[in-house]
Amino acid sequence: MNGSILAVSRRLLAGGLSQLLLSILLFSPFTATNAYEPTWESLDQRPLPQWYADAKIGIFIHWGVFSVPSYGTEWFWYNWQGTKKQEFIDFISKTEKPNFAYADFAHRFDATLYDPKYWAEIFAQSGAQYVVLTSKHHEGFCNWDSRDIGTTWNWNSMDVGPRRDLVGELANAIRDPSVVSPKTNRPVKFGVYHSLYEWFNPMMAYDKSTNLTSHTFVDSKTMPELYQLVEKYQPEIIWSDGDWGVNSNYWRAKEFLAWLATNSSVKDTVVWNDRWGDDAKCKYGSYWTCHDNYQPDHTVEHKWENCMTLDKTSWGWNRKAKYANYMTTKELVDEVVATVARNGNILINVGPAADGTISPIFVDRLLGLGQWLQVNGQAVYGSQPWKVCDQDEYIDVYYTRDNELLYAFLTKWPTDNEVPLMCPVVSENTRAFLLGVKNADKHSVEVVSSTSVGLRSSVEQAAVTIKLPNLNPDEVPCDHVWVIAMTAIRNLDDDAISDMKIS
Ligand SMILES: *[C@@H]1O[C@H](CO)[C@@H](O)[C@H](O)[C@H]1NC(C)=O
Ligand SMILES: *[C@@H]1O[C@H](CO)[C@@H](O)[C@H](O)[C@H]1NC(C)=O
């Protein structure tokens, strides 16, 4: 803003009236190029790019040297040599030669079967609108061609291991014009995860020894990496992590974000999360992640994201995982619905193996979600939250809305096909239908207003009861969660939500 005002006054001094008019045209609110200051207050003024609010669903990928041991969790190195957990010490002594070093894993990170085109297809088919890959996890290994940053020497995917630019290849595959999300018909966006912190980096240890008055690690490693990632790959999501225990001033995070939002090639579309220091978490950022698996029980006005993982025990590939560690498709769909209904996006994690394969169990869950979204995506993408309603002892129902319709997500098929809804107030014009049902006339949804009929006493509180049609198994449009769309809801715009600014 200051930039535009300055520019206008400069033009006013330099030129005549036509110059001034031109300036007003050029710097009107519609064309203004905003200059952000490196303060949270200034960065907070930036509106959330609409694509992110509409997208709802993203894929998270944890892939790195930790995918080689693939034992327990991606925190393998830290468990072994940081907290020195006996189980991990034993694992190394059982499986490796004496004096084995974590760095020895790197050459086995071979990515021989890495097929970014296949990854991109699966992710698009899942219904995800964006993909976030670990460019560097806490182990410090860079998954891109970072060779010209001297401090990543011999610890990046070009120098050792894959000998491939893993980030660049996925970015290109995701952006291929053939990769389009089937339900929204939109291209899938590409983003990067990047850890500020590294467990064992001696430069970080040095900065700690100065009580973080020095910035050796930040200035010679993390920041060069972040600027390079943006300049080389134009990621539209910067998913920062590893900020813990440190203030954003140490990370020089606000300077980077001001540049990102003001001068970078992605300034108009990029979004970033809130993990930039203890002063930022759950407070600043295009969207908040607060903590892993963040899932508030109410609607949070500020845009937020639930990052979660299909292997409930690990983000990286984990050979120890039992079948029951994996979320079922039903659990995944339920989680998506609960998240979107509360104004969140969901970032669904998979952990590929070191050879670049993605376990079919992950693919199965992702494609299951994709099938469900193919039927019900209308109630998800671009929707807004409505309210979180208490259903008493009845099945959980979640809501979203668009400009005309209210969507009720039934997380169980009600016994005797009938379910009370506690919050929507219907009018005589209200019609309801089940998304995806064929032959909607025959299979109509009946809306029974509580004002027009006597209800069983136990459901007196319900504003409305809906009766689902009797369907044969092959007539049911989807599994897991069923969506009733309703027109002419009286309280669609009521105060409870019209007050709520969805940011
Ligand atoms: C860092 O802080 C600690 C505790 O406040 C203090 O004892 C120490 O002298 C400080 N070190 C430096 C290098 O400033
Ligand atoms: C953006 O670029 C301009 C022109 O080079 C420079 O004056 C300004 O300081 C930059 N702003 C940020 C936040 O990087």
PDB file of C-alpha atoms in Angstrom, residues 133-297:
ATOM      1  CA  LEU A 133       6.178 -32.630  -0.767  1.00  0.00           C
ATOM      2  CA  THR A 134       8.891 -32.611   1.892  1.00  0.00           C
ATOM      3  CA  SER A 135      11.695 -30.697   0.198  1.00  0.00           C
ATOM      4  CA  LYS A 136      13.761 -31.132   3.369  1.00  0.00           C
ATOM      5  CA  HIS A 137      12.820 -32.753   6.662  1.00  0.00           C
ATOM      6  CA  HIS A 138      14.577 -32.354  10.024  1.00  0.00           C
ATOM      7  CA  GLU A 139      17.402 -34.619   8.816  1.00  0.00           C
ATOM      8  CA  GLY A 140      18.493 -31.769   6.543  1.00  0.00           C
ATOM      9  CA  PHE A 141      18.626 -33.769   3.298  1.00  0.00           C
ATOM     10  CA  CYS A 142      17.513 -31.644   0.336  1.00  0.00           C
ATOM     11  CA  ASN A 143      15.262 -33.400  -2.170  1.00  0.00           C
ATOM     12  CA  TRP A 144      16.059 -30.929  -4.932  1.00  0.00           C
ATOM     13  CA  ASP A 145      19.010 -29.687  -6.909  1.00  0.00           C
ATOM     14  CA  SER A 146      20.450 -27.487  -4.195  1.00  0.00           C
ATOM     15  CA  ARG A 147      24.070 -28.111  -5.172  1.00  0.00           C
ATOM     16  CA  ASP A 148      24.854 -24.436  -5.607  1.00  0.00           C
ATOM     17  CA  ILE A 149      24.004 -23.779  -1.966  1.00  0.00           C
ATOM     18  CA  GLY A 150      27.375 -24.829  -0.570  1.00  0.00           C
ATOM     19  CA  THR A 151      25.972 -25.814   2.813  1.00  0.00           C
ATOM     20  CA  THR A 152      23.876 -28.658   1.324  1.00  0.00           C
ATOM     21  CA  TRP A 153      26.998 -30.239  -0.191  1.00  0.00           C
ATOM     22  CA  ASN A 154      26.811 -34.059  -0.314  1.00  0.00           C
ATOM     23  CA  TRP A 155      23.486 -34.054   1.503  1.00  0.00           C
ATOM     24  CA  ASN A 156      21.045 -33.551  -1.343  1.00  0.00           C
ATOM     25  CA  SER A 157      19.310 -35.806  -3.873  1.00  0.00           C
ATOM     26  CA  MET A 158      21.645 -34.848  -6.732  1.00  0.00           C
ATOM     27  CA  ASP A 159      24.923 -35.566  -4.959  1.00  0.00           C
ATOM     28  CA  VAL A 160      23.945 -38.824  -3.294  1.00  0.00           C
ATOM     29  CA  GLY A 161      21.079 -41.314  -3.432  1.00  0.00           C
ATOM     30  CA  PRO A 162      18.514 -40.689  -6.154  1.00  0.00           C
ATOM     31  CA  ARG A 163      20.754 -38.426  -8.325  1.00  0.00           C
ATOM     32  CA  ARG A 164      17.489 -36.858  -9.373  1.00  0.00           C
ATOM     33  CA  ASP A 165      15.718 -33.599  -8.668  1.00  0.00           C
ATOM     34  CA  LEU A 166      12.791 -35.119  -6.778  1.00  0.00           C
ATOM     35  CA  VAL A 167      11.064 -31.797  -6.119  1.00  0.00           C
ATOM     36  CA  GLY A 168      11.470 -30.507  -9.666  1.00  0.00           C
ATOM     37  CA  GLU A 169      10.241 -33.741 -11.228  1.00  0.00           C
ATOM     38  CA  LEU A 170       7.107 -33.806  -9.112  1.00  0.00           C
ATOM     39  CA  ALA A 171       6.435 -30.103  -9.723  1.00  0.00           C
ATOM     40  CA  ASN A 172       6.595 -30.718 -13.472  1.00  0.00           C
ATOM     41  CA  ALA A 173       4.423 -33.820 -13.310  1.00  0.00           C
ATOM     42  CA  ILE A 174       1.764 -32.114 -11.197  1.00  0.00           C
ATOM     43  CA  ARG A 175       1.685 -29.125 -13.536  1.00  0.00           C
ATOM     44  CA  ASP A 176       1.395 -31.186 -16.683  1.00  0.00           C
ATOM     45  CA  PRO A 177      -1.737 -30.004 -18.499  1.00  0.00           C
ATOM     46  CA  SER A 178      -3.071 -33.575 -18.464  1.00  0.00           C
ATOM     47  CA  VAL A 179      -3.277 -33.489 -14.658  1.00  0.00           C
ATOM     48  CA  VAL A 180      -6.679 -32.090 -13.834  1.00  0.00           C
ATOM     49  CA  SER A 181      -8.816 -32.748 -10.815  1.00  0.00           C
ATOM     50  CA  PRO A 182     -11.740 -34.774 -12.182  1.00  0.00           C
ATOM     51  CA  LYS A 183     -14.529 -33.167 -10.168  1.00  0.00           C
ATOM     52  CA  THR A 184     -13.429 -29.517 -10.172  1.00  0.00           C
ATOM     53  CA  ASN A 185     -11.712 -29.588 -13.537  1.00  0.00           C
ATOM     54  CA  ARG A 186      -8.927 -27.473 -12.059  1.00  0.00           C
ATOM     55  CA  PRO A 187      -5.184 -27.998 -12.246  1.00  0.00           C
ATOM     56  CA  VAL A 188      -3.592 -29.330  -9.069  1.00  0.00           C
ATOM     57  CA  LYS A 189      -1.304 -26.894  -7.216  1.00  0.00           C
ATOM     58  CA  PHE A 190       2.215 -27.746  -6.129  1.00  0.00           C
ATOM     59  CA  GLY A 191       3.773 -26.816  -2.781  1.00  0.00           C
ATOM     60  CA  VAL A 192       6.739 -27.637  -0.595  1.00  0.00           C
ATOM     61  CA  TYR A 193       7.214 -28.576   3.015  1.00  0.00           C
ATOM     62  CA  HIS A 194      10.475 -27.233   4.415  1.00  0.00           C
ATOM     63  CA  SER A 195      11.902 -27.710   7.892  1.00  0.00           C
ATOM     64  CA  LEU A 196      13.622 -24.662   9.342  1.00  0.00           C
ATOM     65  CA  TYR A 197      15.231 -26.722  12.059  1.00  0.00           C
ATOM     66  CA  GLU A 198      17.685 -29.581  11.583  1.00  0.00           C
ATOM     67  CA  TRP A 199      18.323 -31.993  14.446  1.00  0.00           C
ATOM     68  CA  PHE A 200      22.081 -32.266  14.202  1.00  0.00           C
ATOM     69  CA  ASN A 201      23.287 -29.338  12.119  1.00  0.00           C
ATOM     70  CA  PRO A 202      26.423 -27.940  13.824  1.00  0.00           C
ATOM     71  CA  MET A 203      25.610 -24.411  12.638  1.00  0.00           C
ATOM     72  CA  MET A 204      22.300 -24.601  14.477  1.00  0.00           C
ATOM     73  CA  ALA A 205      24.157 -25.864  17.550  1.00  0.00           C
ATOM     74  CA  TYR A 206      26.504 -22.901  17.246  1.00  0.00           C
ATOM     75  CA  ASP A 207      23.634 -20.397  17.044  1.00  0.00           C
ATOM     76  CA  LYS A 208      22.141 -22.002  20.133  1.00  0.00           C
ATOM     77  CA  SER A 209      25.436 -21.557  21.936  1.00  0.00           C
ATOM     78  CA  THR A 210      25.133 -17.807  21.337  1.00  0.00           C
ATOM     79  CA  ASN A 211      21.565 -17.821  22.649  1.00  0.00           C
ATOM     80  CA  LEU A 212      20.454 -17.307  19.048  1.00  0.00           C
ATOM     81  CA  THR A 213      22.108 -13.911  18.809  1.00  0.00           C
ATOM     82  CA  SER A 214      23.993 -15.270  15.783  1.00  0.00           C
ATOM     83  CA  HIS A 215      22.123 -16.357  12.627  1.00  0.00           C
ATOM     84  CA  THR A 216      24.809 -18.461  11.001  1.00  0.00           C
ATOM     85  CA  PHE A 217      22.513 -21.397  10.314  1.00  0.00           C
ATOM     86  CA  VAL A 218      19.629 -19.263   9.064  1.00  0.00           C
ATOM     87  CA  ASP A 219      21.722 -17.044   6.824  1.00  0.00           C
ATOM     88  CA  SER A 220      23.848 -19.755   5.285  1.00  0.00           C
ATOM     89  CA  LYS A 221      21.335 -22.588   5.062  1.00  0.00           C
ATOM     90  CA  THR A 222      17.611 -22.254   5.740  1.00  0.00           C
ATOM     91  CA  MET A 223      16.988 -18.927   4.062  1.00  0.00           C
ATOM     92  CA  PRO A 224      19.079 -19.592   0.940  1.00  0.00           C
ATOM     93  CA  GLU A 225      17.112 -22.851   0.647  1.00  0.00           C
ATOM     94  CA  LEU A 226      13.713 -21.192   0.920  1.00  0.00           C
ATOM     95  CA  TYR A 227      14.503 -18.435  -1.567  1.00  0.00           C
ATOM     96  CA  GLN A 228      15.919 -21.004  -3.957  1.00  0.00           C
ATOM     97  CA  LEU A 229      12.897 -23.286  -3.676  1.00  0.00           C
ATOM     98  CA  VAL A 230      10.602 -20.409  -4.582  1.00  0.00           C
ATOM     99  CA  GLU A 231      12.767 -19.112  -7.413  1.00  0.00           C
ATOM    100  CA  LYS A 232      13.389 -22.527  -8.956  1.00  0.00           C
ATOM    101  CA  TYR A 233      10.018 -24.213  -8.519  1.00  0.00           C
ATOM    102  CA  GLN A 234       7.401 -21.494  -7.893  1.00  0.00           C
ATOM    103  CA  PRO A 235       5.609 -23.491  -5.182  1.00  0.00           C
ATOM    104  CA  GLU A 236       2.205 -22.061  -4.329  1.00  0.00           C
ATOM    105  CA  ILE A 237       2.246 -23.449  -0.790  1.00  0.00           C
ATOM    106  CA  ILE A 238       5.119 -22.966   1.639  1.00  0.00           C
ATOM    107  CA  TRP A 239       4.550 -25.436   4.447  1.00  0.00           C
ATOM    108  CA  SER A 240       7.083 -24.504   7.101  1.00  0.00           C
ATOM    109  CA  ASP A 241       7.960 -26.733  10.051  1.00  0.00           C
ATOM    110  CA  GLY A 242      10.620 -27.220  12.696  1.00  0.00           C
ATOM    111  CA  ASP A 243      10.186 -23.698  14.055  1.00  0.00           C
ATOM    112  CA  TRP A 244       9.756 -24.860  17.657  1.00  0.00           C
ATOM    113  CA  GLY A 245      11.141 -23.182  20.692  1.00  0.00           C
ATOM    114  CA  VAL A 246      12.422 -20.219  18.722  1.00  0.00           C
ATOM    115  CA  ASN A 247      11.035 -16.807  17.839  1.00  0.00           C
ATOM    116  CA  SER A 248      10.382 -15.883  14.201  1.00  0.00           C
ATOM    117  CA  ASN A 249      13.008 -13.126  14.515  1.00  0.00           C
ATOM    118  CA  TYR A 250      15.719 -15.757  14.728  1.00  0.00           C
ATOM    119  CA  TRP A 251      14.432 -17.475  11.569  1.00  0.00           C
ATOM    120  CA  ARG A 252      14.135 -14.134   9.715  1.00  0.00           C
ATOM    121  CA  ALA A 253      10.766 -15.515   8.723  1.00  0.00           C
ATOM    122  CA  LYS A 254       8.923 -12.219   8.332  1.00  0.00           C
ATOM    123  CA  GLU A 255      11.560 -10.893   5.917  1.00  0.00           C
ATOM    124  CA  PHE A 256      11.180 -13.990   3.785  1.00  0.00           C
ATOM    125  CA  LEU A 257       7.374 -13.829   3.834  1.00  0.00           C
ATOM    126  CA  ALA A 258       7.332 -10.106   2.983  1.00  0.00           C
ATOM    127  CA  TRP A 259       9.495 -10.874  -0.022  1.00  0.00           C
ATOM    128  CA  LEU A 260       7.344 -13.889  -0.922  1.00  0.00           C
ATOM    129  CA  ALA A 261       4.141 -11.833  -0.847  1.00  0.00           C
ATOM    130  CA  THR A 262       5.616  -8.697  -2.433  1.00  0.00           C
ATOM    131  CA  ASN A 263       8.312  -9.580  -4.906  1.00  0.00           C
ATOM    132  CA  SER A 264       8.319 -13.293  -5.671  1.00  0.00           C
ATOM    133  CA  SER A 265       6.903 -14.797  -8.846  1.00  0.00           C
ATOM    134  CA  VAL A 266       4.140 -16.470  -6.815  1.00  0.00           C
ATOM    135  CA  LYS A 267       3.201 -13.379  -4.788  1.00  0.00           C
ATOM    136  CA  ASP A 268      -0.437 -13.344  -5.889  1.00  0.00           C
ATOM    137  CA  THR A 269      -1.278 -16.995  -5.371  1.00  0.00           C
ATOM    138  CA  VAL A 270       1.087 -18.389  -2.750  1.00  0.00           C
ATOM    139  CA  VAL A 271      -0.135 -19.409   0.714  1.00  0.00           C
ATOM    140  CA  TRP A 272       1.916 -20.237   3.786  1.00  0.00           C
ATOM    141  CA  ASN A 273       1.185 -21.837   7.122  1.00  0.00           C
ATOM    142  CA  ASP A 274       1.846 -20.632  10.675  1.00  0.00           C
ATOM    143  CA  ARG A 275       4.977 -22.576  11.682  1.00  0.00           C
ATOM    144  CA  TRP A 276       7.493 -19.735  11.637  1.00  0.00           C
ATOM    145  CA  GLY A 277       8.296 -19.416  15.353  1.00  0.00           C
ATOM    146  CA  ASP A 278       6.568 -19.638  18.694  1.00  0.00           C
ATOM    147  CA  ASP A 279       5.122 -16.145  18.213  1.00  0.00           C
ATOM    148  CA  ALA A 280       3.416 -17.189  14.969  1.00  0.00           C
ATOM    149  CA  LYS A 281       1.912 -20.608  15.611  1.00  0.00           C
ATOM    150  CA  CYS A 282      -1.879 -20.631  15.553  1.00  0.00           C
ATOM    151  CA  LYS A 283      -1.768 -16.846  15.212  1.00  0.00           C
ATOM    152  CA  TYR A 284      -0.220 -15.723  11.920  1.00  0.00           C
ATOM    153  CA  GLY A 285      -0.073 -17.225   8.468  1.00  0.00           C
ATOM    154  CA  SER A 286      -2.397 -17.551   5.469  1.00  0.00           C
ATOM    155  CA  TYR A 287      -3.761 -20.551   7.316  1.00  0.00           C
ATOM    156  CA  TRP A 288      -3.124 -22.094  10.709  1.00  0.00           C
ATOM    157  CA  THR A 289      -2.019 -25.638  11.370  1.00  0.00           C
ATOM    158  CA  CYS A 290      -1.539 -25.143  15.147  1.00  0.00           C
ATOM    159  CA  HIS A 291      -0.387 -28.693  15.745  1.00  0.00           C
ATOM    160  CA  ASP A 292      -0.372 -31.993  13.869  1.00  0.00           C
ATOM    161  CA  ASN A 293      -3.849 -33.506  13.493  1.00  0.00           C
ATOM    162  CA  TYR A 294      -5.401 -30.177  14.463  1.00  0.00           C
ATOM    163  CA  GLN A 295      -9.154 -30.748  14.555  1.00  0.00           C
ATOM    164  CA  PRO A 296     -11.033 -28.195  16.672  1.00  0.00           C
ATOM    165  CA  ASP A 297     -14.528 -29.168  17.814  1.00  0.00           C
TER     166      ASP A 297
END
